[in-house]
Amino acid sequence: MKNLKTSVTSNKFMLLCAALLMNFSAFAQLDVDIDLGKPEWYENPLVWVGAAAFLLILVLLLRKK
């Protein structure tokens, strides 16, 4: 009889874990939109051009010792 009681308790625990896992996965699928309408700094093409130019100059300076 002890085995049956342990089995039922184990099954309840497994069902609880499965329910919690499904709840967390459903919560993770919420659509969160934090766009404030203004572009971010990394969306500006001039930033990328400036960074590439800086890295190119840095490589050229470090190459010529």
PDB file of N, CA, C and O in Angstrom:
ATOM      1  N   MET A   1       0.815  -1.192   0.000  1.00  0.00           N
ATOM      2  CA  MET A   1       0.000   0.000   0.000  1.00  0.00           C
ATOM      3  C   MET A   1       0.861   1.259   0.000  1.00  0.00           C
ATOM      4  O   MET A   1       0.456   2.272  -0.513  1.00  0.00           O
ATOM      5  N   LYS A   2       2.066   1.164   0.612  1.00  0.00           N
ATOM      6  CA  LYS A   2       2.945   2.314   0.635  1.00  0.00           C
ATOM      7  C   LYS A   2       3.374   2.710  -0.773  1.00  0.00           C
ATOM      8  O   LYS A   2       3.504   3.885  -1.085  1.00  0.00           O
ATOM      9  N   ASN A   3       3.628   1.735  -1.611  1.00  0.00           N
ATOM     10  CA  ASN A   3       4.047   2.026  -2.970  1.00  0.00           C
ATOM     11  C   ASN A   3       2.982   2.790  -3.736  1.00  0.00           C
ATOM     12  O   ASN A   3       3.277   3.667  -4.532  1.00  0.00           O
ATOM     13  N   LEU A   4       1.720   2.460  -3.517  1.00  0.00           N
ATOM     14  CA  LEU A   4       0.634   3.155  -4.196  1.00  0.00           C
ATOM     15  C   LEU A   4       0.564   4.602  -3.742  1.00  0.00           C
ATOM     16  O   LEU A   4       0.401   5.509  -4.559  1.00  0.00           O
ATOM     17  N   LYS A   5       0.715   4.846  -2.449  1.00  0.00           N
ATOM     18  CA  LYS A   5       0.659   6.210  -1.934  1.00  0.00           C
ATOM     19  C   LYS A   5       1.836   7.035  -2.450  1.00  0.00           C
ATOM     20  O   LYS A   5       1.685   8.185  -2.827  1.00  0.00           O
ATOM     21  N   THR A   6       3.025   6.447  -2.497  1.00  0.00           N
ATOM     22  CA  THR A   6       4.195   7.134  -3.023  1.00  0.00           C
ATOM     23  C   THR A   6       4.027   7.435  -4.507  1.00  0.00           C
ATOM     24  O   THR A   6       4.388   8.493  -4.983  1.00  0.00           O
ATOM     25  N   SER A   7       3.431   6.516  -5.237  1.00  0.00           N
ATOM     26  CA  SER A   7       3.209   6.690  -6.660  1.00  0.00           C
ATOM     27  C   SER A   7       2.240   7.841  -6.925  1.00  0.00           C
ATOM     28  O   SER A   7       2.448   8.636  -7.831  1.00  0.00           O
ATOM     29  N   VAL A   8       1.182   7.921  -6.136  1.00  0.00           N
ATOM     30  CA  VAL A   8       0.201   9.001  -6.307  1.00  0.00           C
ATOM     31  C   VAL A   8       0.844  10.338  -5.990  1.00  0.00           C
ATOM     32  O   VAL A   8       0.652  11.325  -6.711  1.00  0.00           O
ATOM     33  N   THR A   9       1.636  10.407  -4.934  1.00  0.00           N
ATOM     34  CA  THR A   9       2.319  11.642  -4.564  1.00  0.00           C
ATOM     35  C   THR A   9       3.299  12.048  -5.649  1.00  0.00           C
ATOM     36  O   THR A   9       3.391  13.225  -6.020  1.00  0.00           O
ATOM     37  N   SER A  10       3.988  11.083  -6.197  1.00  0.00           N
ATOM     38  CA  SER A  10       4.941  11.352  -7.261  1.00  0.00           C
ATOM     39  C   SER A  10       4.230  11.863  -8.505  1.00  0.00           C
ATOM     40  O   SER A  10       4.698  12.791  -9.167  1.00  0.00           O
ATOM     41  N   ASN A  11       3.091  11.276  -8.831  1.00  0.00           N
ATOM     42  CA  ASN A  11       2.317  11.723  -9.991  1.00  0.00           C
ATOM     43  C   ASN A  11       1.803  13.143  -9.802  1.00  0.00           C
ATOM     44  O   ASN A  11       1.805  13.938 -10.740  1.00  0.00           O
ATOM     45  N   LYS A  12       1.364  13.469  -8.606  1.00  0.00           N
ATOM     46  CA  LYS A  12       0.879  14.828  -8.330  1.00  0.00           C
ATOM     47  C   LYS A  12       2.015  15.837  -8.478  1.00  0.00           C
ATOM     48  O   LYS A  12       1.832  16.910  -9.038  1.00  0.00           O
ATOM     49  N   PHE A  13       3.192  15.460  -7.994  1.00  0.00           N
ATOM     50  CA  PHE A  13       4.344  16.349  -8.116  1.00  0.00           C
ATOM     51  C   PHE A  13       4.719  16.558  -9.584  1.00  0.00           C
ATOM     52  O   PHE A  13       5.017  17.674 -10.002  1.00  0.00           O
ATOM     53  N   MET A  14       4.676  15.493 -10.364  1.00  0.00           N
ATOM     54  CA  MET A  14       5.000  15.603 -11.787  1.00  0.00           C
ATOM     55  C   MET A  14       3.978  16.466 -12.514  1.00  0.00           C
ATOM     56  O   MET A  14       4.326  17.270 -13.382  1.00  0.00           O
ATOM     57  N   LEU A  15       2.714  16.331 -12.178  1.00  0.00           N
ATOM     58  CA  LEU A  15       1.678  17.163 -12.787  1.00  0.00           C
ATOM     59  C   LEU A  15       1.849  18.630 -12.396  1.00  0.00           C
ATOM     60  O   LEU A  15       1.649  19.525 -13.212  1.00  0.00           O
ATOM     61  N   LEU A  16       2.229  18.881 -11.160  1.00  0.00           N
ATOM     62  CA  LEU A  16       2.477  20.245 -10.713  1.00  0.00           C
ATOM     63  C   LEU A  16       3.640  20.861 -11.482  1.00  0.00           C
ATOM     64  O   LEU A  16       3.561  22.001 -11.939  1.00  0.00           O
ATOM     65  N   CYS A  17       4.715  20.095 -11.647  1.00  0.00           N
ATOM     66  CA  CYS A  17       5.877  20.591 -12.400  1.00  0.00           C
ATOM     67  C   CYS A  17       5.507  20.872 -13.854  1.00  0.00           C
ATOM     68  O   CYS A  17       5.909  21.889 -14.428  1.00  0.00           O
ATOM     69  N   ALA A  18       4.734  19.991 -14.464  1.00  0.00           N
ATOM     70  CA  ALA A  18       4.313  20.186 -15.856  1.00  0.00           C
ATOM     71  C   ALA A  18       3.429  21.424 -15.984  1.00  0.00           C
ATOM     72  O   ALA A  18       3.557  22.202 -16.937  1.00  0.00           O
ATOM     73  N   ALA A  19       2.521  21.626 -15.036  1.00  0.00           N
ATOM     74  CA  ALA A  19       1.638  22.794 -15.079  1.00  0.00           C
ATOM     75  C   ALA A  19       2.443  24.085 -14.925  1.00  0.00           C
ATOM     76  O   ALA A  19       2.184  25.071 -15.625  1.00  0.00           O
ATOM     77  N   LEU A  20       3.420  24.082 -14.031  1.00  0.00           N
ATOM     78  CA  LEU A  20       4.254  25.268 -13.860  1.00  0.00           C
ATOM     79  C   LEU A  20       5.080  25.553 -15.106  1.00  0.00           C
ATOM     80  O   LEU A  20       5.225  26.700 -15.525  1.00  0.00           O
ATOM     81  N   LEU A  21       5.606  24.514 -15.726  1.00  0.00           N
ATOM     82  CA  LEU A  21       6.390  24.681 -16.937  1.00  0.00           C
ATOM     83  C   LEU A  21       5.538  25.249 -18.066  1.00  0.00           C
ATOM     84  O   LEU A  21       5.979  26.149 -18.793  1.00  0.00           O
ATOM     85  N   MET A  22       4.325  24.756 -18.220  1.00  0.00           N
ATOM     86  CA  MET A  22       3.439  25.287 -19.264  1.00  0.00           C
ATOM     87  C   MET A  22       3.057  26.733 -18.959  1.00  0.00           C
ATOM     88  O   MET A  22       2.928  27.551 -19.873  1.00  0.00           O
ATOM     89  N   ASN A  23       2.879  27.066 -17.700  1.00  0.00           N
ATOM     90  CA  ASN A  23       2.532  28.424 -17.322  1.00  0.00           C
ATOM     91  C   ASN A  23       3.673  29.377 -17.661  1.00  0.00           C
ATOM     92  O   ASN A  23       3.444  30.459 -18.195  1.00  0.00           O
ATOM     93  N   PHE A  24       4.919  28.981 -17.364  1.00  0.00           N
ATOM     94  CA  PHE A  24       6.060  29.837 -17.667  1.00  0.00           C
ATOM     95  C   PHE A  24       6.246  30.010 -19.162  1.00  0.00           C
ATOM     96  O   PHE A  24       6.562  31.090 -19.637  1.00  0.00           O
ATOM     97  N   SER A  25       6.028  28.951 -19.932  1.00  0.00           N
ATOM     98  CA  SER A  25       6.206  29.068 -21.380  1.00  0.00           C
ATOM     99  C   SER A  25       5.114  29.946 -21.982  1.00  0.00           C
ATOM    100  O   SER A  25       5.362  30.680 -22.939  1.00  0.00           O
ATOM    101  N   ALA A  26       3.917  29.899 -21.456  1.00  0.00           N
ATOM    102  CA  ALA A  26       2.853  30.764 -21.947  1.00  0.00           C
ATOM    103  C   ALA A  26       3.143  32.220 -21.584  1.00  0.00           C
ATOM    104  O   ALA A  26       2.897  33.129 -22.373  1.00  0.00           O
ATOM    105  N   PHE A  27       3.685  32.448 -20.405  1.00  0.00           N
ATOM    106  CA  PHE A  27       4.014  33.809 -19.991  1.00  0.00           C
ATOM    107  C   PHE A  27       5.145  34.386 -20.832  1.00  0.00           C
ATOM    108  O   PHE A  27       5.182  35.577 -21.117  1.00  0.00           O
ATOM    109  N   ALA A  28       6.073  33.540 -21.272  1.00  0.00           N
ATOM    110  CA  ALA A  28       7.215  34.000 -22.058  1.00  0.00           C
ATOM    111  C   ALA A  28       6.800  34.431 -23.454  1.00  0.00           C
ATOM    112  O   ALA A  28       7.556  35.114 -24.135  1.00  0.00           O
ATOM    113  N   GLN A  29       5.619  34.076 -23.905  1.00  0.00           N
ATOM    114  CA  GLN A  29       5.188  34.404 -25.253  1.00  0.00           C
ATOM    115  C   GLN A  29       4.427  35.717 -25.319  1.00  0.00           C
ATOM    116  O   GLN A  29       3.900  36.066 -26.370  1.00  0.00           O
ATOM    117  N   LEU A  30       4.370  36.452 -24.243  1.00  0.00           N
ATOM    118  CA  LEU A  30       3.705  37.751 -24.267  1.00  0.00           C
ATOM    119  C   LEU A  30       4.471  38.701 -25.170  1.00  0.00           C
ATOM    120  O   LEU A  30       5.700  38.694 -25.213  1.00  0.00           O
ATOM    121  N   ASP A  31       3.765  39.542 -25.896  1.00  0.00           N
ATOM    122  CA  ASP A  31       4.391  40.500 -26.799  1.00  0.00           C
ATOM    123  C   ASP A  31       4.663  41.791 -26.032  1.00  0.00           C
ATOM    124  O   ASP A  31       3.735  42.497 -25.656  1.00  0.00           O
ATOM    125  N   VAL A  32       5.920  42.073 -25.814  1.00  0.00           N
ATOM    126  CA  VAL A  32       6.310  43.277 -25.098  1.00  0.00           C
ATOM    127  C   VAL A  32       6.934  44.235 -26.097  1.00  0.00           C
ATOM    128  O   VAL A  32       7.964  43.941 -26.701  1.00  0.00           O
ATOM    129  N   ASP A  33       6.314  45.385 -26.291  1.00  0.00           N
ATOM    130  CA  ASP A  33       6.802  46.369 -27.236  1.00  0.00           C
ATOM    131  C   ASP A  33       7.261  47.596 -26.453  1.00  0.00           C
ATOM    132  O   ASP A  33       6.457  48.282 -25.838  1.00  0.00           O
ATOM    133  N   ILE A  34       8.568  47.860 -26.482  1.00  0.00           N
ATOM    134  CA  ILE A  34       9.103  48.986 -25.724  1.00  0.00           C
ATOM    135  C   ILE A  34       9.591  50.098 -26.655  1.00  0.00           C
ATOM    136  O   ILE A  34      10.396  50.920 -26.271  1.00  0.00           O
ATOM    137  N   ASP A  35       9.113  50.086 -27.889  1.00  0.00           N
ATOM    138  CA  ASP A  35       9.522  51.093 -28.858  1.00  0.00           C
ATOM    139  C   ASP A  35       8.954  52.445 -28.445  1.00  0.00           C
ATOM    140  O   ASP A  35       7.747  52.615 -28.295  1.00  0.00           O
ATOM    141  N   LEU A  36       9.833  53.416 -28.262  1.00  0.00           N
ATOM    142  CA  LEU A  36       9.399  54.746 -27.850  1.00  0.00           C
ATOM    143  C   LEU A  36       9.216  55.694 -29.036  1.00  0.00           C
ATOM    144  O   LEU A  36       8.925  56.862 -28.853  1.00  0.00           O
ATOM    145  N   GLY A  37       9.423  55.194 -30.245  1.00  0.00           N
ATOM    146  CA  GLY A  37       9.197  55.999 -31.430  1.00  0.00           C
ATOM    147  C   GLY A  37      10.438  56.721 -31.913  1.00  0.00           C
ATOM    148  O   GLY A  37      10.427  57.296 -32.988  1.00  0.00           O
ATOM    149  N   LYS A  38      11.502  56.736 -31.139  1.00  0.00           N
ATOM    150  CA  LYS A  38      12.719  57.400 -31.587  1.00  0.00           C
ATOM    151  C   LYS A  38      13.753  56.340 -31.959  1.00  0.00           C
ATOM    152  O   LYS A  38      13.822  55.282 -31.342  1.00  0.00           O
ATOM    153  N   PRO A  39      14.553  56.609 -32.977  1.00  0.00           N
ATOM    154  CA  PRO A  39      15.551  55.606 -33.384  1.00  0.00           C
ATOM    155  C   PRO A  39      16.670  55.491 -32.348  1.00  0.00           C
ATOM    156  O   PRO A  39      17.021  56.455 -31.676  1.00  0.00           O
ATOM    157  N   GLU A  40      17.217  54.316 -32.245  1.00  0.00           N
ATOM    158  CA  GLU A  40      18.325  54.073 -31.331  1.00  0.00           C
ATOM    159  C   GLU A  40      19.635  54.499 -31.980  1.00  0.00           C
ATOM    160  O   GLU A  40      19.727  54.652 -33.189  1.00  0.00           O
ATOM    161  N   TRP A  41      20.675  54.667 -31.181  1.00  0.00           N
ATOM    162  CA  TRP A  41      21.944  55.153 -31.696  1.00  0.00           C
ATOM    163  C   TRP A  41      22.572  54.169 -32.670  1.00  0.00           C
ATOM    164  O   TRP A  41      23.240  54.552 -33.611  1.00  0.00           O
ATOM    165  N   TYR A  42      22.355  52.886 -32.470  1.00  0.00           N
ATOM    166  CA  TYR A  42      22.978  51.889 -33.332  1.00  0.00           C
ATOM    167  C   TYR A  42      22.226  51.701 -34.649  1.00  0.00           C
ATOM    168  O   TYR A  42      22.676  50.976 -35.508  1.00  0.00           O
ATOM    169  N   GLU A  43      21.088  52.359 -34.806  1.00  0.00           N
ATOM    170  CA  GLU A  43      20.358  52.307 -36.064  1.00  0.00           C
ATOM    171  C   GLU A  43      20.837  53.366 -37.044  1.00  0.00           C
ATOM    172  O   GLU A  43      20.476  53.328 -38.209  1.00  0.00           O
ATOM    173  N   ASN A  44      21.650  54.297 -36.581  1.00  0.00           N
ATOM    174  CA  ASN A  44      22.141  55.371 -37.422  1.00  0.00           C
ATOM    175  C   ASN A  44      23.308  54.878 -38.274  1.00  0.00           C
ATOM    176  O   ASN A  44      24.320  54.415 -37.742  1.00  0.00           O
ATOM    177  N   PRO A  45      23.221  54.990 -39.619  1.00  0.00           N
ATOM    178  CA  PRO A  45      24.312  54.509 -40.479  1.00  0.00           C
ATOM    179  C   PRO A  45      25.613  55.285 -40.273  1.00  0.00           C
ATOM    180  O   PRO A  45      26.696  54.745 -40.477  1.00  0.00           O
ATOM    181  N   LEU A  46      25.530  56.537 -39.864  1.00  0.00           N
ATOM    182  CA  LEU A  46      26.742  57.318 -39.640  1.00  0.00           C
ATOM    183  C   LEU A  46      27.571  56.759 -38.485  1.00  0.00           C
ATOM    184  O   LEU A  46      28.804  56.841 -38.495  1.00  0.00           O
ATOM    185  N   VAL A  47      26.922  56.176 -37.516  1.00  0.00           N
ATOM    186  CA  VAL A  47      27.642  55.558 -36.406  1.00  0.00           C
ATOM    187  C   VAL A  47      28.458  54.375 -36.916  1.00  0.00           C
ATOM    188  O   VAL A  47      29.625  54.210 -36.539  1.00  0.00           O
ATOM    189  N   TRP A  48      27.878  53.567 -37.790  1.00  0.00           N
ATOM    190  CA  TRP A  48      28.580  52.404 -38.324  1.00  0.00           C
ATOM    191  C   TRP A  48      29.745  52.826 -39.219  1.00  0.00           C
ATOM    192  O   TRP A  48      30.822  52.224 -39.172  1.00  0.00           O
ATOM    193  N   VAL A  49      29.542  53.866 -40.028  1.00  0.00           N
ATOM    194  CA  VAL A  49      30.620  54.360 -40.885  1.00  0.00           C
ATOM    195  C   VAL A  49      31.750  54.922 -40.027  1.00  0.00           C
ATOM    196  O   VAL A  49      32.929  54.675 -40.281  1.00  0.00           O
ATOM    197  N   GLY A  50      31.401  55.668 -38.989  1.00  0.00           N
ATOM    198  CA  GLY A  50      32.403  56.237 -38.094  1.00  0.00           C
ATOM    199  C   GLY A  50      33.177  55.152 -37.358  1.00  0.00           C
ATOM    200  O   GLY A  50      34.403  55.238 -37.201  1.00  0.00           O
ATOM    201  N   ALA A  51      32.491  54.119 -36.915  1.00  0.00           N
ATOM    202  CA  ALA A  51      33.157  53.018 -36.212  1.00  0.00           C
ATOM    203  C   ALA A  51      34.092  52.266 -37.154  1.00  0.00           C
ATOM    204  O   ALA A  51      35.207  51.903 -36.763  1.00  0.00           O
ATOM    205  N   ALA A  52      33.655  52.053 -38.388  1.00  0.00           N
ATOM    206  CA  ALA A  52      34.512  51.358 -39.356  1.00  0.00           C
ATOM    207  C   ALA A  52      35.749  52.189 -39.679  1.00  0.00           C
ATOM    208  O   ALA A  52      36.859  51.660 -39.765  1.00  0.00           O
ATOM    209  N   ALA A  53      35.570  53.506 -39.832  1.00  0.00           N
ATOM    210  CA  ALA A  53      36.709  54.383 -40.110  1.00  0.00           C
ATOM    211  C   ALA A  53      37.673  54.386 -38.923  1.00  0.00           C
ATOM    212  O   ALA A  53      38.897  54.337 -39.109  1.00  0.00           O
ATOM    213  N   PHE A  54      37.150  54.440 -37.714  1.00  0.00           N
ATOM    214  CA  PHE A  54      37.992  54.418 -36.530  1.00  0.00           C
ATOM    215  C   PHE A  54      38.803  53.128 -36.446  1.00  0.00           C
ATOM    216  O   PHE A  54      40.005  53.155 -36.162  1.00  0.00           O
ATOM    217  N   LEU A  55      38.151  51.993 -36.682  1.00  0.00           N
ATOM    218  CA  LEU A  55      38.859  50.722 -36.632  1.00  0.00           C
ATOM    219  C   LEU A  55      39.918  50.621 -37.726  1.00  0.00           C
ATOM    220  O   LEU A  55      41.006  50.090 -37.497  1.00  0.00           O
ATOM    221  N   LEU A  56      39.620  51.142 -38.920  1.00  0.00           N
ATOM    222  CA  LEU A  56      40.588  51.114 -40.014  1.00  0.00           C
ATOM    223  C   LEU A  56      41.812  51.957 -39.678  1.00  0.00           C
ATOM    224  O   LEU A  56      42.957  51.523 -39.883  1.00  0.00           O
ATOM    225  N   ILE A  57      41.591  53.142 -39.134  1.00  0.00           N
ATOM    226  CA  ILE A  57      42.708  54.015 -38.738  1.00  0.00           C
ATOM    227  C   ILE A  57      43.508  53.355 -37.616  1.00  0.00           C
ATOM    228  O   ILE A  57      44.743  53.388 -37.616  1.00  0.00           O
ATOM    229  N   LEU A  58      42.830  52.743 -36.674  1.00  0.00           N
ATOM    230  CA  LEU A  58      43.511  52.065 -35.569  1.00  0.00           C
ATOM    231  C   LEU A  58      44.370  50.913 -36.075  1.00  0.00           C
ATOM    232  O   LEU A  58      45.524  50.757 -35.639  1.00  0.00           O
ATOM    233  N   VAL A  59      43.874  50.148 -37.005  1.00  0.00           N
ATOM    234  CA  VAL A  59      44.645  49.040 -37.566  1.00  0.00           C
ATOM    235  C   VAL A  59      45.859  49.570 -38.312  1.00  0.00           C
ATOM    236  O   VAL A  59      46.980  49.045 -38.195  1.00  0.00           O
ATOM    237  N   LEU A  60      45.691  50.636 -39.085  1.00  0.00           N
ATOM    238  CA  LEU A  60      46.805  51.205 -39.827  1.00  0.00           C
ATOM    239  C   LEU A  60      47.874  51.771 -38.897  1.00  0.00           C
ATOM    240  O   LEU A  60      49.072  51.653 -39.170  1.00  0.00           O
ATOM    241  N   LEU A  61      47.460  52.411 -37.814  1.00  0.00           N
ATOM    242  CA  LEU A  61      48.426  52.954 -36.876  1.00  0.00           C
ATOM    243  C   LEU A  61      49.179  51.864 -36.122  1.00  0.00           C
ATOM    244  O   LEU A  61      50.369  52.000 -35.851  1.00  0.00           O
ATOM    245  N   LEU A  62      48.497  50.797 -35.760  1.00  0.00           N
ATOM    246  CA  LEU A  62      49.140  49.722 -35.026  1.00  0.00           C
ATOM    247  C   LEU A  62      50.021  48.831 -35.921  1.00  0.00           C
ATOM    248  O   LEU A  62      50.912  48.153 -35.431  1.00  0.00           O
ATOM    249  N   ARG A  63      49.749  48.840 -37.198  1.00  0.00           N
ATOM    250  CA  ARG A  63      50.539  48.037 -38.122  1.00  0.00           C
ATOM    251  C   ARG A  63      51.926  48.627 -38.345  1.00  0.00           C
ATOM    252  O   ARG A  63      52.908  47.924 -38.469  1.00  0.00           O
ATOM    253  N   LYS A  64      51.994  49.962 -38.368  1.00  0.00           N
ATOM    254  CA  LYS A  64      53.278  50.651 -38.574  1.00  0.00           C
ATOM    255  C   LYS A  64      53.839  51.024 -37.206  1.00  0.00           C
ATOM    256  O   LYS A  64      53.489  52.033 -36.640  1.00  0.00           O
ATOM    257  N   LYS A  65      54.768  50.241 -36.743  1.00  0.00           N
ATOM    258  CA  LYS A  65      55.344  50.532 -35.420  1.00  0.00           C
ATOM    259  C   LYS A  65      56.416  51.540 -35.560  1.00  0.00           C
ATOM    260  O   LYS A  65      57.453  51.584 -35.834  1.00  0.00           O
TER     261      LYS A  65
END
